[in-house]
Amino acid sequence: MELFITIYILINILAFLLMKVDKKRAVNHEWRIAESKLWTVSFIGGALGAWMGMRTYRHKTKHFPFKYGLPCITILQVALLSYILIVLT
């Protein structure tokens, strides 16, 4: 169970850092991280980190799918994680 939680935390840290890097690249007019990569990391468990990164760095906040999609995915992932922790513990 600890491994599962550790992986979840690491994926969210990765998602948070990807938002930070993409914001920095956007400001510097450099090559950007593909939105598909941001979404992939979000779907595999990093939605909370991506959402926190979006809010912290004010990045992708005007994009409808990010503005509303990340919170919805986060709620689903946290609910699923809570269920798994309750059932398997």
Short mmCIF file of N, CA, C and O in Angstrom, two decimals:
data_model
loop_
_atom_site.label_atom_id
_atom_site.label_comp_id
_atom_site.label_asym_id
_atom_site.label_seq_id
_atom_site.Cartn_x
_atom_site.Cartn_y
_atom_site.Cartn_z
N MET A 1 0.83 -1.20 0.00
CA MET A 1 0.00 0.00 0.00
C MET A 1 0.87 1.26 0.00
O MET A 1 0.53 2.23 -0.64
N GLU A 2 1.98 1.21 0.74
CA GLU A 2 2.87 2.38 0.79
C GLU A 2 3.44 2.69 -0.59
O GLU A 2 3.61 3.86 -0.95
N LEU A 3 3.74 1.64 -1.36
CA LEU A 3 4.26 1.83 -2.71
C LEU A 3 3.22 2.55 -3.58
O LEU A 3 3.57 3.46 -4.35
N PHE A 4 1.98 2.16 -3.46
CA PHE A 4 0.89 2.77 -4.23
C PHE A 4 0.78 4.27 -3.92
O PHE A 4 0.68 5.10 -4.82
N ILE A 5 0.84 4.62 -2.65
CA ILE A 5 0.75 6.02 -2.22
C ILE A 5 1.98 6.79 -2.68
O ILE A 5 1.87 7.93 -3.15
N THR A 6 3.15 6.16 -2.58
CA THR A 6 4.38 6.82 -3.03
C THR A 6 4.34 7.12 -4.52
O THR A 6 4.71 8.22 -4.95
N ILE A 7 3.87 6.17 -5.31
CA ILE A 7 3.75 6.39 -6.76
C ILE A 7 2.78 7.52 -7.05
O ILE A 7 3.04 8.38 -7.90
N TYR A 8 1.64 7.54 -6.34
CA TYR A 8 0.65 8.60 -6.53
C TYR A 8 1.26 9.97 -6.22
O TYR A 8 1.08 10.93 -6.99
N ILE A 9 2.01 10.07 -5.15
CA ILE A 9 2.65 11.34 -4.77
C ILE A 9 3.67 11.75 -5.81
O ILE A 9 3.73 12.92 -6.22
N LEU A 10 4.48 10.80 -6.28
CA LEU A 10 5.52 11.12 -7.28
C LEU A 10 4.91 11.57 -8.61
O LEU A 10 5.41 12.50 -9.24
N ILE A 11 3.82 10.94 -9.02
CA ILE A 11 3.15 11.36 -10.26
C ILE A 11 2.62 12.78 -10.12
O ILE A 11 2.72 13.58 -11.06
N ASN A 12 2.09 13.12 -8.96
CA ASN A 12 1.57 14.47 -8.75
C ASN A 12 2.70 15.50 -8.68
O ASN A 12 2.53 16.62 -9.17
N ILE A 13 3.82 15.14 -8.11
CA ILE A 13 4.98 16.05 -8.12
C ILE A 13 5.44 16.27 -9.56
O ILE A 13 5.73 17.41 -9.95
N LEU A 14 5.48 15.20 -10.35
CA LEU A 14 5.86 15.31 -11.76
C LEU A 14 4.91 16.24 -12.50
O LEU A 14 5.34 17.13 -13.25
N ALA A 15 3.60 16.08 -12.29
CA ALA A 15 2.61 16.92 -12.96
C ALA A 15 2.78 18.39 -12.56
O ALA A 15 2.70 19.28 -13.40
N PHE A 16 3.02 18.63 -11.28
CA PHE A 16 3.22 19.99 -10.79
C PHE A 16 4.45 20.62 -11.45
O PHE A 16 4.40 21.75 -11.94
N LEU A 17 5.54 19.85 -11.53
CA LEU A 17 6.76 20.36 -12.14
C LEU A 17 6.61 20.56 -13.64
O LEU A 17 7.18 21.50 -14.21
N LEU A 18 5.84 19.71 -14.30
CA LEU A 18 5.60 19.90 -15.74
C LEU A 18 4.87 21.21 -16.00
O LEU A 18 5.18 21.91 -16.98
N MET A 19 3.92 21.55 -15.16
CA MET A 19 3.22 22.84 -15.31
C MET A 19 4.19 24.00 -15.10
O MET A 19 4.13 25.00 -15.81
N LYS A 20 5.07 23.86 -14.12
CA LYS A 20 6.06 24.91 -13.85
C LYS A 20 6.98 25.09 -15.05
O LYS A 20 7.21 26.22 -15.51
N VAL A 21 7.49 23.99 -15.57
CA VAL A 21 8.42 24.06 -16.71
C VAL A 21 7.71 24.62 -17.94
O VAL A 21 8.27 25.46 -18.66
N ASP A 22 6.49 24.17 -18.20
CA ASP A 22 5.76 24.66 -19.37
C ASP A 22 5.47 26.15 -19.26
O ASP A 22 5.56 26.88 -20.25
N LYS A 23 5.14 26.62 -18.07
CA LYS A 23 4.91 28.06 -17.87
C LYS A 23 6.18 28.84 -18.13
O LYS A 23 6.17 29.87 -18.82
N LYS A 24 7.30 28.35 -17.61
CA LYS A 24 8.57 29.04 -17.81
C LYS A 24 8.93 29.08 -19.29
O LYS A 24 9.37 30.11 -19.80
N ARG A 25 8.71 27.97 -19.99
CA ARG A 25 8.98 27.94 -21.43
C ARG A 25 8.05 28.87 -22.19
O ARG A 25 8.46 29.49 -23.18
N ALA A 26 6.82 28.97 -21.77
CA ALA A 26 5.87 29.87 -22.43
C ALA A 26 6.31 31.32 -22.28
O ALA A 26 6.26 32.09 -23.24
N VAL A 27 6.74 31.69 -21.09
CA VAL A 27 7.18 33.06 -20.84
C VAL A 27 8.42 33.38 -21.68
O VAL A 27 8.56 34.49 -22.21
N ASN A 28 9.32 32.39 -21.82
CA ASN A 28 10.57 32.60 -22.55
C ASN A 28 10.45 32.31 -24.05
O ASN A 28 11.46 32.33 -24.76
N HIS A 29 9.24 32.02 -24.52
CA HIS A 29 8.99 31.72 -25.94
C HIS A 29 9.87 30.57 -26.42
O HIS A 29 10.45 30.62 -27.50
N GLU A 30 9.95 29.52 -25.62
CA GLU A 30 10.74 28.34 -25.95
C GLU A 30 9.80 27.19 -26.34
O GLU A 30 8.59 27.31 -26.29
N TRP A 31 10.42 26.06 -26.72
CA TRP A 31 9.67 24.87 -27.08
C TRP A 31 8.86 24.40 -25.89
O TRP A 31 9.37 24.26 -24.80
N ARG A 32 7.57 24.14 -26.11
CA ARG A 32 6.63 23.85 -25.02
C ARG A 32 6.42 22.36 -24.83
O ARG A 32 6.68 21.56 -25.72
N ILE A 33 5.91 22.02 -23.68
CA ILE A 33 5.49 20.65 -23.39
C ILE A 33 4.11 20.46 -24.03
O ILE A 33 3.23 21.31 -23.87
N ALA A 34 3.95 19.37 -24.74
CA ALA A 34 2.69 19.11 -25.44
C ALA A 34 1.54 18.96 -24.44
O ALA A 34 1.71 18.36 -23.37
N GLU A 35 0.39 19.52 -24.78
CA GLU A 35 -0.78 19.37 -23.92
C GLU A 35 -1.14 17.91 -23.73
O GLU A 35 -1.61 17.52 -22.66
N SER A 36 -0.90 17.10 -24.75
CA SER A 36 -1.20 15.67 -24.62
C SER A 36 -0.37 15.03 -23.51
O SER A 36 -0.85 14.14 -22.80
N LYS A 37 0.85 15.49 -23.35
CA LYS A 37 1.70 14.97 -22.27
C LYS A 37 1.17 15.43 -20.91
O LYS A 37 1.12 14.64 -19.95
N LEU A 38 0.74 16.68 -20.81
CA LEU A 38 0.16 17.17 -19.56
C LEU A 38 -1.10 16.39 -19.21
O LEU A 38 -1.30 16.01 -18.05
N TRP A 39 -1.93 16.12 -20.21
CA TRP A 39 -3.16 15.35 -19.96
C TRP A 39 -2.85 13.90 -19.60
O TRP A 39 -3.50 13.33 -18.73
N THR A 40 -1.87 13.31 -20.26
CA THR A 40 -1.51 11.92 -19.96
C THR A 40 -1.07 11.77 -18.51
O THR A 40 -1.54 10.88 -17.80
N VAL A 41 -0.19 12.66 -18.07
CA VAL A 41 0.26 12.60 -16.68
C VAL A 41 -0.91 12.85 -15.72
O VAL A 41 -1.01 12.21 -14.68
N SER A 42 -1.80 13.73 -16.11
CA SER A 42 -2.98 14.00 -15.27
C SER A 42 -3.88 12.77 -15.17
O SER A 42 -4.35 12.43 -14.09
N PHE A 43 -4.11 12.10 -16.29
CA PHE A 43 -5.02 10.95 -16.30
C PHE A 43 -4.46 9.75 -15.55
O PHE A 43 -5.22 8.96 -14.99
N ILE A 44 -3.14 9.60 -15.53
CA ILE A 44 -2.57 8.43 -14.84
C ILE A 44 -2.40 8.66 -13.34
O ILE A 44 -1.79 7.85 -12.65
N GLY A 45 -2.93 9.77 -12.85
CA GLY A 45 -2.92 9.98 -11.40
C GLY A 45 -2.40 11.34 -10.96
O GLY A 45 -2.41 11.64 -9.78
N GLY A 46 -1.97 12.17 -11.90
CA GLY A 46 -1.36 13.44 -11.53
C GLY A 46 -2.26 14.65 -11.66
O GLY A 46 -1.77 15.78 -11.73
N ALA A 47 -3.56 14.46 -11.66
CA ALA A 47 -4.48 15.59 -11.84
C ALA A 47 -4.38 16.60 -10.71
O ALA A 47 -4.42 17.81 -10.94
N LEU A 48 -4.24 16.13 -9.49
CA LEU A 48 -4.12 17.04 -8.35
C LEU A 48 -2.87 17.91 -8.49
O LEU A 48 -2.93 19.13 -8.32
N GLY A 49 -1.75 17.31 -8.82
CA GLY A 49 -0.51 18.07 -9.00
C GLY A 49 -0.60 19.05 -10.16
O GLY A 49 -0.12 20.18 -10.07
N ALA A 50 -1.22 18.61 -11.26
CA ALA A 50 -1.39 19.50 -12.42
C ALA A 50 -2.30 20.67 -12.06
O ALA A 50 -2.03 21.82 -12.44
N TRP A 51 -3.37 20.39 -11.34
CA TRP A 51 -4.30 21.44 -10.93
C TRP A 51 -3.61 22.42 -9.99
O TRP A 51 -3.75 23.64 -10.14
N MET A 52 -2.84 21.90 -9.04
CA MET A 52 -2.11 22.79 -8.13
C MET A 52 -1.07 23.62 -8.89
O MET A 52 -0.89 24.80 -8.61
N GLY A 53 -0.40 22.99 -9.86
CA GLY A 53 0.56 23.72 -10.69
C GLY A 53 -0.11 24.78 -11.53
O GLY A 53 0.41 25.89 -11.69
N MET A 54 -1.28 24.46 -12.06
CA MET A 54 -2.04 25.42 -12.86
C MET A 54 -2.38 26.64 -12.02
O MET A 54 -2.24 27.78 -12.46
N ARG A 55 -2.85 26.41 -10.80
CA ARG A 55 -3.23 27.51 -9.92
C ARG A 55 -2.00 28.27 -9.40
O ARG A 55 -2.02 29.50 -9.32
N THR A 56 -0.95 27.56 -9.04
CA THR A 56 0.25 28.20 -8.49
C THR A 56 0.94 29.09 -9.51
O THR A 56 1.32 30.22 -9.19
N TYR A 57 1.10 28.57 -10.72
CA TYR A 57 1.85 29.30 -11.75
C TYR A 57 0.95 30.08 -12.71
O TYR A 57 1.45 30.67 -13.67
N ARG A 58 -0.36 30.06 -12.46
CA ARG A 58 -1.33 30.75 -13.32
C ARG A 58 -1.12 30.37 -14.78
O ARG A 58 -0.97 31.21 -15.67
N HIS A 59 -1.09 29.07 -15.00
CA HIS A 59 -0.81 28.52 -16.32
C HIS A 59 -1.99 27.69 -16.80
O HIS A 59 -2.48 26.84 -16.07
N LYS A 60 -2.47 27.96 -17.99
CA LYS A 60 -3.59 27.26 -18.61
C LYS A 60 -4.91 27.54 -17.89
O LYS A 60 -5.87 26.79 -18.03
N THR A 61 -4.98 28.61 -17.13
CA THR A 61 -6.19 28.92 -16.36
C THR A 61 -7.35 29.40 -17.23
O THR A 61 -8.49 29.37 -16.78
N LYS A 62 -7.07 29.85 -18.44
CA LYS A 62 -8.13 30.32 -19.32
C LYS A 62 -8.55 29.26 -20.33
O LYS A 62 -9.45 29.49 -21.13
N HIS A 63 -7.91 28.11 -20.29
CA HIS A 63 -8.25 27.01 -21.19
C HIS A 63 -9.37 26.19 -20.53
O HIS A 63 -9.15 25.57 -19.48
N PHE A 64 -10.53 26.18 -21.15
CA PHE A 64 -11.71 25.52 -20.58
C PHE A 64 -11.45 24.08 -20.14
O PHE A 64 -11.81 23.70 -19.02
N PRO A 65 -10.81 23.24 -20.99
CA PRO A 65 -10.59 21.85 -20.56
C PRO A 65 -9.71 21.74 -19.31
O PRO A 65 -9.95 20.88 -18.47
N PHE A 66 -8.73 22.60 -19.19
CA PHE A 66 -7.88 22.57 -18.00
C PHE A 66 -8.61 23.17 -16.80
O PHE A 66 -8.54 22.64 -15.69
N LYS A 67 -9.29 24.28 -17.03
CA LYS A 67 -9.97 24.99 -15.94
C LYS A 67 -11.02 24.12 -15.26
O LYS A 67 -11.18 24.17 -14.03
N TYR A 68 -11.75 23.35 -16.04
CA TYR A 68 -12.82 22.52 -15.47
C TYR A 68 -12.51 21.03 -15.48
O TYR A 68 -13.01 20.30 -14.62
N GLY A 69 -11.67 20.61 -16.41
CA GLY A 69 -11.35 19.18 -16.50
C GLY A 69 -10.45 18.69 -15.37
O GLY A 69 -10.71 17.63 -14.79
N LEU A 70 -9.42 19.45 -15.06
CA LEU A 70 -8.51 19.02 -13.99
C LEU A 70 -9.20 18.90 -12.64
O LEU A 70 -8.98 17.91 -11.94
N PRO A 71 -10.03 19.86 -12.23
CA PRO A 71 -10.74 19.66 -10.95
C PRO A 71 -11.64 18.43 -10.95
O PRO A 71 -11.70 17.71 -9.96
N CYS A 72 -12.33 18.17 -12.07
CA CYS A 72 -13.20 17.00 -12.14
C CYS A 72 -12.41 15.70 -12.04
O CYS A 72 -12.78 14.79 -11.30
N ILE A 73 -11.31 15.63 -12.77
CA ILE A 73 -10.47 14.43 -12.73
C ILE A 73 -9.88 14.27 -11.33
O ILE A 73 -9.79 13.15 -10.81
N THR A 74 -9.48 15.38 -10.70
CA THR A 74 -8.93 15.33 -9.36
C THR A 74 -9.94 14.74 -8.37
O THR A 74 -9.59 13.87 -7.57
N ILE A 75 -11.17 15.20 -8.45
CA ILE A 75 -12.21 14.69 -7.55
C ILE A 75 -12.39 13.19 -7.75
O ILE A 75 -12.46 12.42 -6.77
N LEU A 76 -12.44 12.76 -9.00
CA LEU A 76 -12.59 11.33 -9.27
C LEU A 76 -11.40 10.52 -8.77
O LEU A 76 -11.57 9.44 -8.17
N GLN A 77 -10.19 11.03 -8.98
CA GLN A 77 -9.01 10.30 -8.55
C GLN A 77 -8.89 10.24 -7.03
O GLN A 77 -8.55 9.20 -6.48
N VAL A 78 -9.20 11.33 -6.35
CA VAL A 78 -9.14 11.33 -4.89
C VAL A 78 -10.23 10.41 -4.32
O VAL A 78 -9.98 9.67 -3.36
N ALA A 79 -11.40 10.40 -4.93
CA ALA A 79 -12.46 9.50 -4.49
C ALA A 79 -12.04 8.04 -4.69
O ALA A 79 -12.23 7.20 -3.80
N LEU A 80 -11.46 7.74 -5.83
CA LEU A 80 -11.00 6.38 -6.11
C LEU A 80 -9.89 5.98 -5.15
O LEU A 80 -9.89 4.87 -4.61
N LEU A 81 -8.95 6.88 -4.93
CA LEU A 81 -7.85 6.59 -4.00
C LEU A 81 -8.39 6.36 -2.59
O LEU A 81 -7.97 5.43 -1.90
N SER A 82 -9.32 7.18 -2.16
CA SER A 82 -9.93 7.02 -0.83
C SER A 82 -10.63 5.67 -0.72
O SER A 82 -10.50 4.97 0.28
N TYR A 83 -11.38 5.33 -1.75
CA TYR A 83 -12.08 4.03 -1.76
C TYR A 83 -11.09 2.88 -1.66
O TYR A 83 -11.28 1.95 -0.87
N ILE A 84 -10.04 2.94 -2.45
CA ILE A 84 -9.03 1.87 -2.45
C ILE A 84 -8.37 1.77 -1.07
O ILE A 84 -8.20 0.67 -0.54
N LEU A 85 -8.04 2.90 -0.48
CA LEU A 85 -7.40 2.89 0.83
C LEU A 85 -8.33 2.34 1.91
O LEU A 85 -7.90 1.63 2.81
N ILE A 86 -9.62 2.66 1.82
CA ILE A 86 -10.58 2.18 2.80
C ILE A 86 -10.83 0.68 2.63
O ILE A 86 -10.84 -0.08 3.61
N VAL A 87 -11.00 0.24 1.40
CA VAL A 87 -11.33 -1.17 1.14
C VAL A 87 -10.12 -2.07 1.39
O VAL A 87 -10.26 -3.15 1.97
N LEU A 88 -8.96 -1.64 0.99
CA LEU A 88 -7.77 -2.51 1.10
C LEU A 88 -7.06 -2.40 2.45
O LEU A 88 -6.12 -3.13 2.69
N THR A 89 -7.50 -1.52 3.31
CA THR A 89 -6.82 -1.36 4.59
C THR A 89 -7.57 -2.04 5.70
O THR A 89 -8.67 -2.32 5.75
#
